[in-house]
Amino acid sequence: MTEYNATQSKYRDRCKDRIQRQLEITGRTTTNEELEEMLESGKLAVFTDDIKMDSQMTKQALNEIETRHNEIIKLESSIRELHDMFVDMAMLVESQGEMIDRIEYNVEHSVDYVERAVSDTKKAVKYQSKARRFDVATTNLIWPPRP
């Protein structure tokens, strides 16, 4: 019987040491009296409560991290879309700038073309007038007017 009591006492001490280590791992410090009380009452639920609380806190932290990650992905997508819009805008501005340069060039040269057309029209009117006179003179030479 004494051997049984000794074995039971050793087992109790090993359990006590194991509980002490586990409590230290979880960050709780206890005295020998508290350990004895826990063993006597069988209230070892401290571990499961802490584990449950840690598990809930971990799940909550994971949910917050996942939510934040999803928001960051949405933000990244929005930034990419905005970047693409700016690139498109830059390309439009560049192409319209070239078009405006061509329009400006054509407008500047159209003034010259109009001036040249005006002078050519005046010359044409003079040539036409001279040609009529020449036709009249030639006609008079070929067919003299009848008296």
mmCIF file with all atom_site columns, C-alpha atoms in Angstrom:
data_model
loop_
_atom_site.group_PDB
_atom_site.id
_atom_site.type_symbol
_atom_site.label_atom_id
_atom_site.label_alt_id
_atom_site.label_comp_id
_atom_site.label_asym_id
_atom_site.label_entity_id
_atom_site.label_seq_id
_atom_site.pdbx_PDB_ins_code
_atom_site.Cartn_x
_atom_site.Cartn_y
_atom_site.Cartn_z
_atom_site.occupancy
_atom_site.B_iso_or_equiv
_atom_site.pdbx_formal_charge
_atom_site.auth_seq_id
_atom_site.auth_comp_id
_atom_site.auth_asym_id
_atom_site.auth_atom_id
_atom_site.pdbx_PDB_model_num
ATOM 1   C CA . MET A 1 1   ? 0.000   0.000   0.000    1.00 0.00 ? 1   MET A CA 1
ATOM 2   C CA . THR A 1 2   ? 2.852   2.376   0.717    1.00 0.00 ? 2   THR A CA 1
ATOM 3   C CA . GLU A 1 3   ? 4.190   1.695   -2.743   1.00 0.00 ? 3   GLU A CA 1
ATOM 4   C CA . TYR A 1 4   ? 0.822   2.653   -4.167   1.00 0.00 ? 4   TYR A CA 1
ATOM 5   C CA . ASN A 1 5   ? 0.811   5.892   -2.170   1.00 0.00 ? 5   ASN A CA 1
ATOM 6   C CA . ALA A 1 6   ? 4.377   6.673   -3.283   1.00 0.00 ? 6   ALA A CA 1
ATOM 7   C CA . THR A 1 7   ? 3.472   6.076   -6.931   1.00 0.00 ? 7   THR A CA 1
ATOM 8   C CA . GLN A 1 8   ? 0.380   8.202   -6.567   1.00 0.00 ? 8   GLN A CA 1
ATOM 9   C CA . SER A 1 9   ? 2.426   10.968  -4.919   1.00 0.00 ? 9   SER A CA 1
ATOM 10  C CA . LYS A 1 10  ? 5.026   10.842  -7.744   1.00 0.00 ? 10  LYS A CA 1
ATOM 11  C CA . TYR A 1 11  ? 2.250   10.989  -10.326  1.00 0.00 ? 11  TYR A CA 1
ATOM 12  C CA . ARG A 1 12  ? 0.688   13.952  -8.518   1.00 0.00 ? 12  ARG A CA 1
ATOM 13  C CA . ASP A 1 13  ? 4.069   15.757  -8.447   1.00 0.00 ? 13  ASP A CA 1
ATOM 14  C CA . ARG A 1 14  ? 4.586   15.104  -12.172  1.00 0.00 ? 14  ARG A CA 1
ATOM 15  C CA . CYS A 1 15  ? 1.092   16.412  -12.914  1.00 0.00 ? 15  CYS A CA 1
ATOM 16  C CA . LYS A 1 16  ? 1.787   19.425  -10.745  1.00 0.00 ? 16  LYS A CA 1
ATOM 17  C CA . ASP A 1 17  ? 5.079   20.113  -12.594  1.00 0.00 ? 17  ASP A CA 1
ATOM 18  C CA . ARG A 1 18  ? 3.376   19.686  -15.972  1.00 0.00 ? 18  ARG A CA 1
ATOM 19  C CA . ILE A 1 19  ? 0.554   22.056  -14.992  1.00 0.00 ? 19  ILE A CA 1
ATOM 20  C CA . GLN A 1 20  ? 3.128   24.556  -13.694  1.00 0.00 ? 20  GLN A CA 1
ATOM 21  C CA . ARG A 1 21  ? 5.033   24.449  -17.022  1.00 0.00 ? 21  ARG A CA 1
ATOM 22  C CA . GLN A 1 22  ? 1.841   24.801  -19.028  1.00 0.00 ? 22  GLN A CA 1
ATOM 23  C CA . LEU A 1 23  ? 0.745   27.759  -16.927  1.00 0.00 ? 23  LEU A CA 1
ATOM 24  C CA . GLU A 1 24  ? 4.159   29.374  -17.443  1.00 0.00 ? 24  GLU A CA 1
ATOM 25  C CA . ILE A 1 25  ? 3.811   28.804  -21.193  1.00 0.00 ? 25  ILE A CA 1
ATOM 26  C CA . THR A 1 26  ? 0.445   30.546  -21.184  1.00 0.00 ? 26  THR A CA 1
ATOM 27  C CA . GLY A 1 27  ? 1.968   33.416  -19.221  1.00 0.00 ? 27  GLY A CA 1
ATOM 28  C CA . ARG A 1 28  ? 0.281   32.765  -15.889  1.00 0.00 ? 28  ARG A CA 1
ATOM 29  C CA . THR A 1 29  ? 2.191   32.438  -12.663  1.00 0.00 ? 29  THR A CA 1
ATOM 30  C CA . THR A 1 30  ? 0.755   30.497  -9.759   1.00 0.00 ? 30  THR A CA 1
ATOM 31  C CA . THR A 1 31  ? 1.883   29.544  -6.307   1.00 0.00 ? 31  THR A CA 1
ATOM 32  C CA . ASN A 1 32  ? 2.111   26.020  -4.939   1.00 0.00 ? 32  ASN A CA 1
ATOM 33  C CA . GLU A 1 33  ? -1.062  26.584  -2.949   1.00 0.00 ? 33  GLU A CA 1
ATOM 34  C CA . GLU A 1 34  ? -2.975  27.554  -6.099   1.00 0.00 ? 34  GLU A CA 1
ATOM 35  C CA . LEU A 1 35  ? -1.631  24.475  -7.873   1.00 0.00 ? 35  LEU A CA 1
ATOM 36  C CA . GLU A 1 36  ? -2.675  22.248  -4.989   1.00 0.00 ? 36  GLU A CA 1
ATOM 37  C CA . GLU A 1 37  ? -6.113  23.825  -4.997   1.00 0.00 ? 37  GLU A CA 1
ATOM 38  C CA . MET A 1 38  ? -6.421  23.252  -8.744   1.00 0.00 ? 38  MET A CA 1
ATOM 39  C CA . LEU A 1 39  ? -5.465  19.605  -8.359   1.00 0.00 ? 39  LEU A CA 1
ATOM 40  C CA . GLU A 1 40  ? -7.802  19.081  -5.406   1.00 0.00 ? 40  GLU A CA 1
ATOM 41  C CA . SER A 1 41  ? -10.787 20.773  -7.020   1.00 0.00 ? 41  SER A CA 1
ATOM 42  C CA . GLY A 1 42  ? -10.055 19.400  -10.487  1.00 0.00 ? 42  GLY A CA 1
ATOM 43  C CA . LYS A 1 43  ? -10.526 22.862  -11.988  1.00 0.00 ? 43  LYS A CA 1
ATOM 44  C CA . LEU A 1 44  ? -8.053  22.614  -14.807  1.00 0.00 ? 44  LEU A CA 1
ATOM 45  C CA . ALA A 1 45  ? -10.407 24.509  -17.081  1.00 0.00 ? 45  ALA A CA 1
ATOM 46  C CA . VAL A 1 46  ? -8.011  27.445  -16.873  1.00 0.00 ? 46  VAL A CA 1
ATOM 47  C CA . PHE A 1 47  ? -6.179  25.936  -19.805  1.00 0.00 ? 47  PHE A CA 1
ATOM 48  C CA . THR A 1 48  ? -9.221  25.323  -21.927  1.00 0.00 ? 48  THR A CA 1
ATOM 49  C CA . ASP A 1 49  ? -10.640 28.769  -21.153  1.00 0.00 ? 49  ASP A CA 1
ATOM 50  C CA . ASP A 1 50  ? -7.349  30.380  -22.112  1.00 0.00 ? 50  ASP A CA 1
ATOM 51  C CA . ILE A 1 51  ? -7.108  28.235  -25.215  1.00 0.00 ? 51  ILE A CA 1
ATOM 52  C CA . LYS A 1 52  ? -10.693 29.075  -26.168  1.00 0.00 ? 52  LYS A CA 1
ATOM 53  C CA . MET A 1 53  ? -10.050 32.766  -25.565  1.00 0.00 ? 53  MET A CA 1
ATOM 54  C CA . ASP A 1 54  ? -6.791  32.633  -27.521  1.00 0.00 ? 54  ASP A CA 1
ATOM 55  C CA . SER A 1 55  ? -8.557  30.737  -30.297  1.00 0.00 ? 55  SER A CA 1
ATOM 56  C CA . GLN A 1 56  ? -11.343 33.313  -30.455  1.00 0.00 ? 56  GLN A CA 1
ATOM 57  C CA . MET A 1 57  ? -8.852  36.170  -30.415  1.00 0.00 ? 57  MET A CA 1
ATOM 58  C CA . THR A 1 58  ? -6.833  34.462  -33.134  1.00 0.00 ? 58  THR A CA 1
ATOM 59  C CA . LYS A 1 59  ? -9.953  33.942  -35.263  1.00 0.00 ? 59  LYS A CA 1
ATOM 60  C CA . GLN A 1 60  ? -10.944 37.566  -34.773  1.00 0.00 ? 60  GLN A CA 1
ATOM 61  C CA . ALA A 1 61  ? -7.429  38.724  -35.680  1.00 0.00 ? 61  ALA A CA 1
ATOM 62  C CA . LEU A 1 62  ? -7.502  36.463  -38.743  1.00 0.00 ? 62  LEU A CA 1
ATOM 63  C CA . ASN A 1 63  ? -10.866 37.908  -39.820  1.00 0.00 ? 63  ASN A CA 1
ATOM 64  C CA . GLU A 1 64  ? -9.536  41.447  -39.389  1.00 0.00 ? 64  GLU A CA 1
ATOM 65  C CA . ILE A 1 65  ? -6.400  40.597  -41.357  1.00 0.00 ? 65  ILE A CA 1
ATOM 66  C CA . GLU A 1 66  ? -8.441  38.974  -44.149  1.00 0.00 ? 66  GLU A CA 1
ATOM 67  C CA . THR A 1 67  ? -10.765 41.984  -44.264  1.00 0.00 ? 67  THR A CA 1
ATOM 68  C CA . ARG A 1 68  ? -7.803  44.351  -44.387  1.00 0.00 ? 68  ARG A CA 1
ATOM 69  C CA . HIS A 1 69  ? -6.169  42.197  -47.072  1.00 0.00 ? 69  HIS A CA 1
ATOM 70  C CA . ASN A 1 70  ? -9.334  42.287  -49.204  1.00 0.00 ? 70  ASN A CA 1
ATOM 71  C CA . GLU A 1 71  ? -9.569  46.056  -48.769  1.00 0.00 ? 71  GLU A CA 1
ATOM 72  C CA . ILE A 1 72  ? -5.917  46.426  -49.794  1.00 0.00 ? 72  ILE A CA 1
ATOM 73  C CA . ILE A 1 73  ? -6.562  44.292  -52.883  1.00 0.00 ? 73  ILE A CA 1
ATOM 74  C CA . LYS A 1 74  ? -9.561  46.503  -53.776  1.00 0.00 ? 74  LYS A CA 1
ATOM 75  C CA . LEU A 1 75  ? -7.431  49.602  -53.215  1.00 0.00 ? 75  LEU A CA 1
ATOM 76  C CA . GLU A 1 76  ? -4.679  48.171  -55.400  1.00 0.00 ? 76  GLU A CA 1
ATOM 77  C CA . SER A 1 77  ? -7.220  47.430  -58.123  1.00 0.00 ? 77  SER A CA 1
ATOM 78  C CA . SER A 1 78  ? -8.598  50.968  -57.898  1.00 0.00 ? 78  SER A CA 1
ATOM 79  C CA . ILE A 1 79  ? -5.088  52.426  -58.096  1.00 0.00 ? 79  ILE A CA 1
ATOM 80  C CA . ARG A 1 80  ? -4.316  50.293  -61.158  1.00 0.00 ? 80  ARG A CA 1
ATOM 81  C CA . GLU A 1 81  ? -7.561  51.446  -62.795  1.00 0.00 ? 81  GLU A CA 1
ATOM 82  C CA . LEU A 1 82  ? -6.711  55.062  -61.992  1.00 0.00 ? 82  LEU A CA 1
ATOM 83  C CA . HIS A 1 83  ? -3.205  54.558  -63.423  1.00 0.00 ? 83  HIS A CA 1
ATOM 84  C CA . ASP A 1 84  ? -4.672  53.119  -66.619  1.00 0.00 ? 84  ASP A CA 1
ATOM 85  C CA . MET A 1 85  ? -7.032  56.096  -66.864  1.00 0.00 ? 85  MET A CA 1
ATOM 86  C CA . PHE A 1 86  ? -4.115  58.520  -66.527  1.00 0.00 ? 86  PHE A CA 1
ATOM 87  C CA . VAL A 1 87  ? -2.122  56.622  -69.162  1.00 0.00 ? 87  VAL A CA 1
ATOM 88  C CA . ASP A 1 88  ? -5.124  56.745  -71.518  1.00 0.00 ? 88  ASP A CA 1
ATOM 89  C CA . MET A 1 89  ? -5.568  60.452  -70.787  1.00 0.00 ? 89  MET A CA 1
ATOM 90  C CA . ALA A 1 90  ? -1.886  61.106  -71.523  1.00 0.00 ? 90  ALA A CA 1
ATOM 91  C CA . MET A 1 91  ? -2.161  59.246  -74.825  1.00 0.00 ? 91  MET A CA 1
ATOM 92  C CA . LEU A 1 92  ? -5.288  61.216  -75.770  1.00 0.00 ? 92  LEU A CA 1
ATOM 93  C CA . VAL A 1 93  ? -3.620  64.507  -74.883  1.00 0.00 ? 93  VAL A CA 1
ATOM 94  C CA . GLU A 1 94  ? -0.563  63.556  -76.921  1.00 0.00 ? 94  GLU A CA 1
ATOM 95  C CA . SER A 1 95  ? -2.563  62.496  -79.977  1.00 0.00 ? 95  SER A CA 1
ATOM 96  C CA . GLN A 1 96  ? -4.813  65.554  -79.750  1.00 0.00 ? 96  GLN A CA 1
ATOM 97  C CA . GLY A 1 97  ? -1.724  67.713  -79.338  1.00 0.00 ? 97  GLY A CA 1
ATOM 98  C CA . GLU A 1 98  ? -0.403  66.382  -82.634  1.00 0.00 ? 98  GLU A CA 1
ATOM 99  C CA . MET A 1 99  ? -3.788  67.028  -84.246  1.00 0.00 ? 99  MET A CA 1
ATOM 100 C CA . ILE A 1 100 ? -3.869  70.578  -82.871  1.00 0.00 ? 100 ILE A CA 1
ATOM 101 C CA . ASP A 1 101 ? -0.342  71.163  -84.192  1.00 0.00 ? 101 ASP A CA 1
ATOM 102 C CA . ARG A 1 102 ? -1.463  70.015  -87.648  1.00 0.00 ? 102 ARG A CA 1
ATOM 103 C CA . ILE A 1 103 ? -4.549  72.241  -87.483  1.00 0.00 ? 103 ILE A CA 1
ATOM 104 C CA . GLU A 1 104 ? -2.415  75.202  -86.431  1.00 0.00 ? 104 GLU A CA 1
ATOM 105 C CA . TYR A 1 105 ? 0.037   74.521  -89.277  1.00 0.00 ? 105 TYR A CA 1
ATOM 106 C CA . ASN A 1 106 ? -2.800  74.315  -91.814  1.00 0.00 ? 106 ASN A CA 1
ATOM 107 C CA . VAL A 1 107 ? -4.441  77.496  -90.500  1.00 0.00 ? 107 VAL A CA 1
ATOM 108 C CA . GLU A 1 108 ? -1.147  79.384  -90.717  1.00 0.00 ? 108 GLU A CA 1
ATOM 109 C CA . HIS A 1 109 ? -0.594  78.215  -94.267  1.00 0.00 ? 109 HIS A CA 1
ATOM 110 C CA . SER A 1 110 ? -4.203  78.756  -95.302  1.00 0.00 ? 110 SER A CA 1
ATOM 111 C CA . VAL A 1 111 ? -3.662  82.509  -94.955  1.00 0.00 ? 111 VAL A CA 1
ATOM 112 C CA . ASP A 1 112 ? -0.825  82.234  -97.475  1.00 0.00 ? 112 ASP A CA 1
ATOM 113 C CA . TYR A 1 113 ? -2.981  80.094  -99.745  1.00 0.00 ? 113 TYR A CA 1
ATOM 114 C CA . VAL A 1 114 ? -5.851  82.585  -99.589  1.00 0.00 ? 114 VAL A CA 1
ATOM 115 C CA . GLU A 1 115 ? -3.512  85.496  -100.366 1.00 0.00 ? 115 GLU A CA 1
ATOM 116 C CA . ARG A 1 116 ? -2.031  83.580  -103.286 1.00 0.00 ? 116 ARG A CA 1
ATOM 117 C CA . ALA A 1 117 ? -5.539  82.671  -104.502 1.00 0.00 ? 117 ALA A CA 1
ATOM 118 C CA . VAL A 1 118 ? -6.598  86.339  -104.348 1.00 0.00 ? 118 VAL A CA 1
ATOM 119 C CA . SER A 1 119 ? -3.566  87.448  -106.381 1.00 0.00 ? 119 SER A CA 1
ATOM 120 C CA . ASP A 1 120 ? -4.044  84.565  -108.844 1.00 0.00 ? 120 ASP A CA 1
ATOM 121 C CA . THR A 1 121 ? -7.719  85.533  -109.215 1.00 0.00 ? 121 THR A CA 1
ATOM 122 C CA . LYS A 1 122 ? -6.743  89.162  -109.921 1.00 0.00 ? 122 LYS A CA 1
ATOM 123 C CA . LYS A 1 123 ? -4.231  87.965  -112.514 1.00 0.00 ? 123 LYS A CA 1
ATOM 124 C CA . ALA A 1 124 ? -6.865  85.711  -114.057 1.00 0.00 ? 124 ALA A CA 1
ATOM 125 C CA . VAL A 1 125 ? -9.299  88.634  -114.282 1.00 0.00 ? 125 VAL A CA 1
ATOM 126 C CA . LYS A 1 126 ? -6.598  90.735  -115.998 1.00 0.00 ? 126 LYS A CA 1
ATOM 127 C CA . TYR A 1 127 ? -5.735  87.893  -118.369 1.00 0.00 ? 127 TYR A CA 1
ATOM 128 C CA . GLN A 1 128 ? -9.392  87.367  -119.134 1.00 0.00 ? 128 GLN A CA 1
ATOM 129 C CA . SER A 1 129 ? -9.855  91.058  -119.831 1.00 0.00 ? 129 SER A CA 1
ATOM 130 C CA . LYS A 1 130 ? -6.788  91.111  -122.086 1.00 0.00 ? 130 LYS A CA 1
ATOM 131 C CA . ALA A 1 131 ? -7.929  87.931  -123.788 1.00 0.00 ? 131 ALA A CA 1
ATOM 132 C CA . ARG A 1 132 ? -11.330 89.497  -124.555 1.00 0.00 ? 132 ARG A CA 1
ATOM 133 C CA . ARG A 1 133 ? -9.673  92.589  -125.947 1.00 0.00 ? 133 ARG A CA 1
ATOM 134 C CA . PHE A 1 134 ? -7.367  90.396  -127.992 1.00 0.00 ? 134 PHE A CA 1
ATOM 135 C CA . ASP A 1 135 ? -10.335 88.373  -129.221 1.00 0.00 ? 135 ASP A CA 1
ATOM 136 C CA . VAL A 1 136 ? -12.179 91.548  -130.162 1.00 0.00 ? 136 VAL A CA 1
ATOM 137 C CA . ALA A 1 137 ? -9.114  92.949  -131.902 1.00 0.00 ? 137 ALA A CA 1
ATOM 138 C CA . THR A 1 138 ? -8.451  89.684  -133.679 1.00 0.00 ? 138 THR A CA 1
ATOM 139 C CA . THR A 1 139 ? -12.045 89.378  -134.696 1.00 0.00 ? 139 THR A CA 1
ATOM 140 C CA . ASN A 1 140 ? -11.971 92.938  -136.041 1.00 0.00 ? 140 ASN A CA 1
ATOM 141 C CA . LEU A 1 141 ? -8.886  92.143  -138.038 1.00 0.00 ? 141 LEU A CA 1
ATOM 142 C CA . ILE A 1 142 ? -10.290 88.988  -139.462 1.00 0.00 ? 142 ILE A CA 1
ATOM 143 C CA . TRP A 1 143 ? -13.776 90.341  -140.014 1.00 0.00 ? 143 TRP A CA 1
ATOM 144 C CA . PRO A 1 144 ? -13.625 94.036  -140.191 1.00 0.00 ? 144 PRO A CA 1
ATOM 145 C CA . PRO A 1 145 ? -16.692 95.873  -138.996 1.00 0.00 ? 145 PRO A CA 1
ATOM 146 C CA . ARG A 1 146 ? -19.055 96.794  -141.776 1.00 0.00 ? 146 ARG A CA 1
ATOM 147 C CA . PRO A 1 147 ? -19.655 100.446 -142.296 1.00 0.00 ? 147 PRO A CA 1
#
